[in-house]
Short mmCIF file of C-alpha atoms in Angstrom, two decimals:
data_model
loop_
_atom_site.label_atom_id
_atom_site.label_comp_id
_atom_site.label_asym_id
_atom_site.label_seq_id
_atom_site.Cartn_x
_atom_site.Cartn_y
_atom_site.Cartn_z
CA MET A 1 -14.68 -2.21 -24.58
CA THR A 2 -16.51 -5.25 -23.60
CA THR A 3 -18.68 -7.10 -25.88
CA THR A 4 -22.32 -8.09 -25.42
CA ARG A 5 -21.35 -11.79 -24.40
CA GLU A 6 -18.55 -10.51 -21.83
CA ARG A 7 -21.32 -8.38 -20.11
CA GLN A 8 -23.60 -11.10 -19.97
CA GLN A 9 -20.94 -13.50 -18.31
CA ILE A 10 -19.82 -10.58 -16.01
CA GLN A 11 -23.34 -9.97 -14.85
CA GLN A 12 -23.99 -13.43 -14.16
CA GLU A 13 -20.76 -13.66 -11.96
CA PHE A 14 -21.63 -10.83 -9.95
CA LYS A 15 -24.93 -12.48 -9.32
CA ASP A 16 -22.95 -15.66 -8.41
CA ARG A 17 -20.07 -14.01 -6.58
CA MET A 18 -20.70 -10.98 -5.00
CA ASP A 19 -21.64 -10.95 -1.48
CA GLN A 20 -25.51 -9.68 -1.31
CA ASP A 21 -25.68 -9.30 2.51
CA GLU A 22 -22.84 -7.04 2.40
CA LEU A 23 -24.24 -4.82 -0.56
CA LEU A 24 -27.40 -4.84 1.39
CA ASN A 25 -25.76 -3.66 4.47
CA CYS A 26 -25.24 -0.29 2.66
CA MET A 27 -27.99 1.95 4.52
CA ARG A 28 -27.38 4.78 1.74
CA CYS A 29 -26.78 7.21 4.73
CA GLY A 30 -23.74 9.25 3.05
CA PHE A 31 -21.53 9.10 6.01
CA CYS A 32 -18.88 7.83 3.79
CA LEU A 33 -19.26 10.92 1.15
CA PRO A 34 -16.75 13.43 3.09
CA SER A 35 -14.24 10.73 3.52
CA CYS A 36 -14.24 9.70 -0.21
CA PRO A 37 -11.26 11.63 -2.39
CA THR A 38 -12.84 10.95 -5.62
CA TYR A 39 -16.41 11.92 -4.76
CA ILE A 40 -14.98 15.34 -3.39
CA GLU A 41 -12.51 15.84 -6.54
CA SER A 42 -15.36 14.75 -9.20
CA GLY A 43 -17.58 17.81 -7.90
CA PHE A 44 -19.55 15.39 -5.68
CA LYS A 45 -20.36 12.83 -8.59
CA GLU A 46 -22.39 10.09 -6.97
CA SER A 47 -21.19 7.44 -9.03
CA HIS A 48 -17.94 7.97 -7.74
CA SER A 49 -18.41 7.47 -4.14
CA PRO A 50 -18.43 4.32 -1.98
CA ARG A 51 -22.27 4.46 -1.93
CA GLY A 52 -22.68 5.02 -5.30
CA ARG A 53 -20.43 2.60 -6.34
CA ILE A 54 -22.12 -0.31 -4.05
CA ALA A 55 -25.44 0.96 -5.77
CA LEU A 56 -23.72 0.34 -9.11
CA MET A 57 -22.76 -3.18 -8.20
CA LYS A 58 -26.04 -3.98 -6.61
CA ALA A 59 -27.93 -2.90 -9.80
CA VAL A 60 -25.56 -5.22 -11.96
CA VAL A 61 -26.37 -8.04 -9.63
CA ASP A 62 -30.18 -7.52 -9.81
CA GLY A 63 -30.10 -6.95 -13.63
CA VAL A 64 -31.37 -3.19 -13.34
CA ILE A 65 -27.98 -2.44 -15.64
CA GLU A 66 -25.39 -3.86 -17.66
CA PRO A 67 -21.82 -3.84 -16.27
CA ASP A 68 -20.66 -1.51 -19.08
CA GLU A 69 -17.85 1.01 -19.54
CA ASP A 70 -19.40 3.56 -17.30
CA VAL A 71 -19.64 0.94 -14.24
CA GLU A 72 -16.11 -0.46 -14.98
CA ARG A 73 -14.84 3.44 -15.29
CA SER A 74 -16.55 4.05 -11.74
CA LEU A 75 -14.63 1.04 -9.98
CA ASP A 76 -11.59 2.05 -11.59
CA LEU A 77 -11.29 5.43 -10.57
CA CYS A 78 -11.64 4.33 -7.04
CA LEU A 79 -8.41 4.53 -5.01
CA GLY A 80 -9.23 1.44 -2.60
CA CYS A 81 -8.28 3.86 0.36
CA ARG A 82 -10.98 2.02 2.38
CA ALA A 83 -11.53 5.61 4.20
CA CYS A 84 -15.33 4.76 3.87
CA GLU A 85 -14.95 1.74 6.19
CA PRO A 86 -14.14 3.20 10.00
CA VAL A 87 -16.77 5.84 9.29
CA CYS A 88 -19.51 3.32 7.93
CA PRO A 89 -22.17 2.89 10.94
CA SER A 90 -22.94 -0.68 9.19
CA GLY A 91 -19.38 -1.75 8.78
CA VAL A 92 -19.88 -2.46 5.18
CA ASN A 93 -16.45 -4.13 4.06
CA TYR A 94 -16.35 -1.92 0.81
CA GLY A 95 -12.94 -2.85 -0.01
CA HIS A 96 -14.00 -6.67 -0.34
CA LEU A 97 -16.75 -5.74 -2.51
CA LEU A 98 -14.41 -3.64 -4.53
CA GLU A 99 -11.90 -6.45 -5.22
CA GLU A 100 -14.46 -8.99 -6.02
CA ALA A 101 -16.08 -6.53 -8.42
CA ARG A 102 -12.65 -5.83 -10.29
CA ASP A 103 -11.57 -9.35 -10.37
CA ILE A 104 -14.96 -10.48 -12.05
CA ILE A 105 -14.40 -7.62 -14.50
CA ASN A 106 -11.10 -8.44 -15.34
CA GLN A 107 -11.51 -12.24 -15.42
CA ASN A 108 -14.07 -12.07 -18.18
CA LYS A 109 -12.86 -9.04 -20.01
CA LYS A 110 -10.65 -9.33 -23.21
CA HIS A 111 -7.61 -7.16 -22.70
CA SER A 112 -5.79 -5.72 -25.71
CA LEU A 113 -2.13 -7.71 -26.85
CA PRO A 114 -0.14 -5.13 -24.96
CA VAL A 115 -2.00 -4.83 -21.89
CA ARG A 116 -2.20 -8.89 -21.46
CA VAL A 117 1.71 -8.82 -22.00
CA LEU A 118 2.22 -6.05 -19.43
CA ARG A 119 0.02 -7.81 -16.95
CA LYS A 120 1.43 -11.18 -17.33
CA THR A 121 5.04 -9.59 -17.17
CA VAL A 122 4.31 -7.76 -13.90
CA PHE A 123 1.93 -10.12 -12.10
CA GLU A 124 3.35 -13.29 -13.18
CA GLY A 125 6.92 -12.55 -14.41
CA LEU A 126 8.13 -10.16 -11.94
CA PHE A 127 6.50 -9.53 -8.42
CA PRO A 128 6.53 -13.47 -7.27
CA HIS A 129 9.91 -13.86 -7.88
CA PRO A 130 12.64 -11.91 -5.58
CA GLY A 131 15.68 -12.77 -7.89
CA ARG A 132 13.75 -11.02 -10.67
CA MET A 133 12.94 -7.95 -8.52
CA ARG A 134 16.52 -7.63 -7.40
CA MET A 135 17.61 -7.77 -11.30
CA VAL A 136 15.10 -4.94 -12.13
CA THR A 137 16.15 -2.85 -9.32
CA HIS A 138 19.80 -3.52 -10.30
CA LEU A 139 19.04 -2.25 -13.62
CA LEU A 140 17.49 0.78 -12.36
CA GLY A 141 20.62 1.58 -10.32
CA ILE A 142 22.98 1.25 -13.19
CA TYR A 143 20.65 3.78 -14.85
CA GLN A 144 21.15 5.97 -11.84
CA ARG A 145 24.88 5.51 -11.21
CA SER A 146 26.15 5.19 -14.76
CA GLY A 147 25.59 8.81 -15.84
CA LEU A 148 22.41 7.65 -17.88
CA GLN A 149 19.95 9.39 -15.76
CA LYS A 150 21.95 12.97 -15.86
CA ALA A 151 22.14 12.31 -19.85
CA ALA A 152 18.20 11.84 -19.86
CA HIS A 153 17.68 14.83 -18.02
CA ALA A 154 19.97 17.07 -19.85
CA THR A 155 18.77 16.20 -23.23
CA GLY A 156 15.39 16.41 -22.20
CA VAL A 157 14.06 13.04 -23.01
CA MET A 158 11.89 12.72 -19.89
CA LYS A 159 10.08 15.48 -21.19
CA LEU A 160 8.62 12.82 -23.75
CA PHE A 161 6.77 11.29 -20.61
CA PRO A 162 3.63 12.52 -18.76
CA GLU A 163 4.51 15.02 -16.07
CA SER A 164 4.15 13.05 -13.01
CA MET A 165 5.89 9.87 -14.49
CA ALA A 166 8.96 12.46 -15.36
CA VAL A 167 8.86 13.99 -11.68
CA MET A 168 8.54 10.34 -10.25
CA GLU A 169 11.76 9.43 -11.82
CA ARG A 170 13.58 12.15 -10.04
CA VAL A 171 12.27 11.42 -6.74
CA LEU A 172 12.90 7.61 -6.70
CA PRO A 173 15.28 6.69 -4.03
CA LYS A 174 19.11 5.79 -4.81
CA VAL A 175 18.55 1.84 -5.00
CA PRO A 176 21.41 -0.43 -3.62
CA ARG A 177 23.76 -2.46 -5.43
CA LEU A 178 22.90 -6.12 -6.67
CA LYS A 179 25.37 -7.37 -3.58
CA GLU A 180 23.59 -5.83 -1.10
CA MET A 181 20.34 -6.81 -2.18
CA LYS A 182 21.37 -10.49 -2.19
CA ASN A 183 23.35 -10.78 1.12
CA ARG A 184 20.33 -10.50 3.15
CA PRO A 185 20.27 -12.34 6.74
CA SER A 186 17.81 -14.72 7.57
CA SER A 187 17.90 -13.85 11.44
CA LEU A 188 19.29 -11.10 13.61
CA PRO A 189 19.67 -10.97 17.40
CA SER A 190 18.18 -8.84 19.79
CA ILE A 191 20.47 -5.96 21.30
CA GLY A 192 20.24 -5.98 24.94
CA GLU A 193 17.50 -8.16 26.88
CA LYS A 194 15.35 -10.09 24.52
CA LYS A 195 11.55 -9.24 24.91
CA LYS A 196 10.03 -10.81 21.95
CA LYS A 197 10.84 -13.03 19.18
CA VAL A 198 9.29 -11.84 15.72
CA ALA A 199 9.40 -12.47 12.03
CA PHE A 200 9.96 -9.67 9.67
CA PHE A 201 7.89 -9.43 6.68
CA SER A 202 10.58 -7.80 3.94
CA GLY A 203 8.20 -7.49 1.20
CA CYS A 204 9.44 -7.26 -2.41
CA LEU A 205 9.84 -3.36 -3.30
CA MET A 206 10.78 -2.89 0.07
CA ASP A 207 13.52 -5.54 0.19
CA THR A 208 15.03 -3.84 -3.03
CA MET A 209 14.34 -0.38 -3.97
CA PHE A 210 13.63 0.57 -0.36
CA LEU A 211 16.23 -1.65 1.09
CA GLU A 212 17.86 0.98 3.52
CA THR A 213 14.18 1.52 5.12
CA ASN A 214 14.06 -2.36 5.70
CA ASN A 215 17.71 -2.22 7.58
CA ALA A 216 16.43 0.43 9.57
CA THR A 217 13.31 -1.38 10.69
CA THR A 218 15.58 -4.42 11.96
CA LYS A 219 17.75 -2.28 13.65
CA LEU A 220 14.89 -0.66 15.56
CA LEU A 221 13.52 -3.94 16.14
CA GLN A 222 16.85 -5.07 17.55
CA LEU A 223 17.17 -1.90 19.71
CA ALA A 224 13.54 -2.73 21.19
CA GLY A 225 14.76 -6.22 22.11
CA CYS A 226 13.41 -8.25 19.68
CA GLU A 227 15.32 -11.29 18.18
CA ILE A 228 14.17 -11.28 14.54
CA ALA A 229 13.54 -14.03 11.91
CA ILE A 230 13.48 -13.36 8.24
CA PRO A 231 12.31 -16.34 6.45
CA ASP A 232 13.87 -16.58 2.92
CA THR A 233 10.94 -18.48 1.45
CA GLN A 234 8.49 -15.41 1.78
CA THR A 235 7.25 -13.64 -1.25
CA CYS A 236 5.19 -10.52 -2.53
CA CYS A 237 2.30 -9.85 -0.52
CA GLY A 238 -0.14 -10.04 -3.24
CA ALA A 239 -1.90 -6.47 -2.65
CA LEU A 240 -0.96 -5.56 -6.10
CA HIS A 241 -2.86 -8.60 -7.55
CA GLY A 242 -5.74 -8.36 -5.43
CA HIS A 243 -6.55 -4.63 -6.09
CA SER A 244 -5.95 -5.11 -10.02
CA GLY A 245 -8.23 -8.17 -10.54
CA GLU A 246 -5.79 -10.84 -10.19
CA LYS A 247 -7.60 -12.74 -7.33
CA ASP A 248 -6.23 -16.21 -7.83
CA ALA A 249 -2.69 -15.21 -7.99
CA ALA A 250 -2.77 -13.30 -4.95
CA LYS A 251 -4.33 -16.53 -3.22
CA GLN A 252 -1.23 -18.37 -4.33
CA LEU A 253 1.23 -15.75 -2.71
CA ALA A 254 -0.87 -15.75 0.37
CA ARG A 255 -0.59 -19.75 0.71
CA ARG A 256 3.14 -19.33 0.25
CA ASN A 257 3.53 -16.70 2.84
CA ILE A 258 1.39 -18.44 5.47
CA GLU A 259 3.75 -21.42 4.58
CA ALA A 260 7.12 -19.64 5.30
CA PHE A 261 6.14 -17.88 8.58
CA GLU A 262 4.03 -20.98 10.10
CA GLU A 263 7.27 -22.81 11.49
CA ALA A 264 9.12 -19.67 12.74
CA GLY A 265 7.85 -19.69 16.17
CA ILE A 266 7.25 -16.07 16.65
CA ASP A 267 5.33 -13.60 18.75
CA TYR A 268 4.60 -11.46 15.81
CA ILE A 269 4.91 -10.87 12.24
CA ILE A 270 6.29 -7.13 11.82
CA THR A 271 5.57 -5.50 8.56
CA ASN A 272 6.38 -1.80 7.78
CA ALA A 273 4.61 -0.83 4.60
CA GLY A 274 0.89 0.13 5.38
CA GLY A 275 -0.35 -1.35 1.98
CA CYS A 276 1.50 -4.89 2.46
CA GLY A 277 0.21 -5.08 6.29
CA ALA A 278 -3.26 -4.40 5.25
CA PHE A 279 -3.38 -6.97 2.72
CA LEU A 280 -1.74 -9.60 4.91
CA VAL A 281 -4.72 -9.24 7.50
CA ASP A 282 -6.99 -9.61 4.98
CA TYR A 283 -5.62 -13.27 4.15
CA ASP A 284 -8.37 -14.85 6.11
CA HIS A 285 -11.04 -13.22 3.75
CA LEU A 286 -9.03 -14.17 0.86
CA LEU A 287 -8.84 -17.91 1.86
CA LYS A 288 -12.28 -18.23 3.62
CA ASP A 289 -13.44 -20.49 1.02
CA ASP A 290 -10.44 -22.72 1.26
CA PRO A 291 -10.91 -25.42 3.65
CA GLU A 292 -7.23 -26.32 3.92
CA TRP A 293 -5.96 -22.46 4.41
CA LYS A 294 -8.77 -20.59 5.94
CA ASP A 295 -7.76 -21.64 9.59
CA ARG A 296 -4.15 -21.33 8.92
CA ALA A 297 -4.98 -17.75 7.24
CA VAL A 298 -6.93 -16.67 10.51
CA GLN A 299 -3.40 -17.76 12.83
CA PHE A 300 -1.27 -15.80 10.21
CA LYS A 301 -3.44 -12.75 10.65
CA SER A 302 -3.69 -12.77 14.21
CA LYS A 303 0.49 -12.26 14.54
CA ILE A 304 0.37 -9.09 12.27
CA LYS A 305 1.59 -5.94 13.37
CA ASP A 306 2.88 -2.73 12.29
CA ILE A 307 6.32 -1.94 13.19
CA SER A 308 5.24 1.55 15.17
CA SER A 309 2.91 -0.69 17.41
CA ILE A 310 5.35 -3.03 18.53
CA LEU A 311 7.82 -0.35 19.18
CA VAL A 312 5.05 1.69 21.67
CA GLU A 313 4.19 -1.68 23.14
CA LEU A 314 7.77 -2.41 24.08
CA GLU A 315 8.02 1.31 25.07
CA PHE A 316 10.88 1.74 22.95
CA HIS A 317 10.42 5.72 22.89
CA LYS A 318 10.68 5.59 26.57
CA LYS A 319 14.04 3.46 27.02
CA VAL A 320 16.02 4.81 23.87
CA LYS A 321 16.78 8.41 23.52
CA LEU A 322 15.44 10.02 20.60
CA ARG A 323 16.19 13.60 19.57
CA SER A 324 16.40 15.39 16.26
CA ASP A 325 17.39 18.96 15.35
CA GLY A 326 15.37 18.90 12.21
CA GLY A 327 12.66 21.27 13.05
CA ARG A 328 8.93 20.96 12.80
CA ILE A 329 7.82 17.61 11.61
CA THR A 330 4.07 16.35 10.47
CA TYR A 331 2.46 12.83 9.88
CA GLN A 332 0.60 11.68 6.61
CA ASP A 333 -1.32 8.54 7.52
CA SER A 334 -0.88 5.52 5.27
CA CYS A 335 -4.75 4.82 4.30
CA HIS A 336 -4.57 1.10 4.70
CA LEU A 337 -2.44 1.31 7.94
CA ARG A 338 -5.32 3.65 9.35
CA ASN A 339 -8.30 2.44 7.83
CA VAL A 340 -7.64 -1.38 7.62
CA GLN A 341 -4.81 -2.04 10.33
CA ARG A 342 -6.51 0.69 12.59
CA THR A 343 -2.97 1.78 13.56
CA PHE A 344 -3.05 5.51 13.87
CA MET A 345 -2.12 6.77 17.18
CA GLU A 346 1.27 4.55 17.50
CA PRO A 347 3.09 6.32 14.76
CA ARG A 348 1.87 9.93 16.44
CA ILE A 349 3.00 8.67 19.99
CA LEU A 350 6.45 8.01 18.60
CA LEU A 351 7.17 11.20 16.76
CA GLN A 352 5.73 13.24 19.52
CA SER A 353 8.37 11.44 21.69
CA VAL A 354 11.42 13.07 19.67
CA GLU A 355 12.93 15.58 21.57
CA GLY A 356 13.91 18.86 19.57
CA ALA A 357 11.24 18.06 16.79
CA GLU A 358 8.13 20.04 17.10
CA TYR A 359 5.17 17.66 15.64
CA LYS A 360 2.45 19.64 13.95
CA GLU A 361 -0.85 17.69 13.05
CA MET A 362 -1.42 18.11 9.30
CA LYS A 363 -5.44 18.68 8.33
CA GLN A 364 -6.87 15.80 7.11
CA ALA A 365 -4.06 13.73 7.55
CA ASP A 366 -6.08 10.73 7.27
CA HIS A 367 -7.26 11.58 3.68
CA CYS A 368 -5.39 9.65 0.99
CA CYS A 369 -2.56 11.43 -0.63
CA GLY A 370 -3.48 9.89 -4.12
CA SER A 371 -0.57 7.19 -4.28
CA ALA A 372 -3.00 3.95 -4.06
CA GLY A 373 -0.35 1.63 -5.54
CA ILE A 374 0.16 2.41 -9.28
CA TYR A 375 -2.81 4.92 -9.25
CA ASN A 376 -0.88 7.95 -9.56
CA ILE A 377 0.29 6.35 -12.80
CA VAL A 378 -2.82 4.70 -14.43
CA GLU A 379 -4.86 7.76 -12.97
CA SER A 380 -2.39 10.48 -13.27
CA GLU A 381 -5.27 13.19 -13.28
CA MET A 382 -7.17 12.18 -10.41
CA SER A 383 -4.14 11.77 -8.39
CA MET A 384 -2.51 14.95 -9.02
CA LYS A 385 -5.89 16.65 -7.72
CA ILE A 386 -5.59 14.78 -4.53
CA LEU A 387 -1.94 15.46 -4.13
CA ASP A 388 -2.33 19.24 -4.54
CA HIS A 389 -4.87 19.50 -1.86
CA LYS A 390 -2.56 17.29 0.18
CA MET A 391 0.32 19.52 -0.12
CA GLU A 392 -1.79 22.71 0.63
CA ASN A 393 -2.35 21.09 3.98
CA ALA A 394 1.12 19.82 4.38
CA ALA A 395 2.57 23.22 3.45
CA ALA A 396 0.27 24.91 5.90
CA THR A 397 1.69 22.99 8.90
CA GLY A 398 5.01 24.82 8.25
CA ALA A 399 6.75 21.59 8.55
CA VAL A 400 10.16 20.73 7.29
CA THR A 401 9.73 16.70 7.23
CA ILE A 402 6.74 15.08 6.33
CA VAL A 403 6.82 11.38 7.88
CA THR A 404 4.71 8.59 6.72
CA ALA A 405 4.78 4.82 6.82
CA ASN A 406 4.14 3.26 3.51
CA PRO A 407 6.55 3.39 0.44
CA GLY A 408 3.66 4.61 -2.14
CA CYS A 409 2.84 7.36 0.23
CA LEU A 410 6.44 8.26 0.73
CA LEU A 411 7.15 8.54 -2.84
CA GLN A 412 3.75 10.47 -3.46
CA MET A 413 4.83 13.07 -1.00
CA LYS A 414 8.19 13.39 -2.61
CA LEU A 415 6.72 13.95 -5.87
CA GLY A 416 4.17 16.37 -4.09
CA ILE A 417 7.70 18.34 -2.83
CA GLU A 418 9.14 18.50 -6.11
CA ARG A 419 6.27 19.51 -8.05
CA GLU A 420 5.54 22.46 -5.53
CA GLY A 421 9.17 23.54 -5.61
CA LEU A 422 9.93 22.83 -2.19
CA SER A 423 12.95 20.63 -2.39
CA ASP A 424 14.99 23.12 -0.64
CA LYS A 425 12.59 23.56 2.08
CA MET A 426 10.95 20.08 2.78
CA ARG A 427 11.67 16.44 2.71
CA ALA A 428 9.44 13.25 3.18
CA VAL A 429 10.93 10.46 5.17
CA HIS A 430 9.30 6.73 6.23
CA ILE A 431 9.02 6.70 9.85
CA VAL A 432 11.68 4.33 10.61
CA ASP A 433 14.17 6.02 8.94
CA PHE A 434 13.21 9.29 10.95
CA LEU A 435 13.21 7.52 14.12
CA LEU A 436 16.62 5.76 13.55
CA GLU A 437 18.38 9.05 12.63
CA SER A 438 16.77 10.41 15.89
CA VAL A 439 18.40 7.47 17.88
CA LYS A 440 20.98 8.75 20.45
CA GLU A 441 22.81 5.74 21.75
#
């Protein structure tokens, strides 16, 4: 609970920092409402819609209301999926407003000691340090391989945790060994004629827990004719920090990444995680007030491209034989890949080019699955409501494989499959893993 002094400070910073032109851009037309999962799942509660949240931000700026617990709760409940942005006739950059508001509240609110310790550990002590990320993942691998995981399931220990966390523990990928995570290449040659020189943004979770997906990504790039540079000084994209009210930390990570890729001499910077890619292309906004870095951020942004986009650009699907005997497939959009990077046709083009795989479009494939970073942990109830509807639509396709393009979405879909008892009938897979297993050389 915030004190009177904290609320006064928050209100002043709202006046000083919030983009009032952007707030006024909202015409209250309501076009965003059908696209907002929390508005729908809350029973059409206005304060849980993009329009309602912007109205709350504007009211705080104008001094009409205080930034109390109800305002904070409304902002916290937002997934940040940004599905409101493509449908907004005024082009309101809602995501930028949300991140600024969350940062103001977080930086002026005194958290409890356990929360402060947790945030410091995660945001400062873990994600910015690749070596520590590898070590934590290594410990998870020991838990999975040593028999401890089986013992935890046999003794019922996992029943002490919330249901969504217990199920999530079961669907986590089998993580690689420490040696595999450490022995990463800094460059890879193209296979066949070289068409492009690209750099690969390997990420933090992607290069540890989802290492095999990163390996599949680089293999596809090589097959498409790309020489690949993988700068070893790159770090976490900063999305988790930016979405959680740690904007200064996100800026530090952005500067490190821009510097890491500047001297690579490449055509594109390739990403394979929708959430990371969306935050990377927002570096120009993140650093717009930094005279030393703003132009460098614009240059960096101009090179970001999702793996599906470059594969289509290089006509990978026409030159490499793709075949699957896995039956019907469907696709779940990564919100940030679709709504921020505006990449949605390319994954579908690739999937529809796989012989033997019958593609079936999912109803509301563009709606959020409820993952949203750590949202499915901190806002489990709302997340599971959204997931339940997503699984209804997925099951209605009759697909045996759900393909997606973001690690959080992938885990959420696996969680949904497990919760619905469909593990023997359906699987979820990242698009690059599906494509690589479909390659017939």
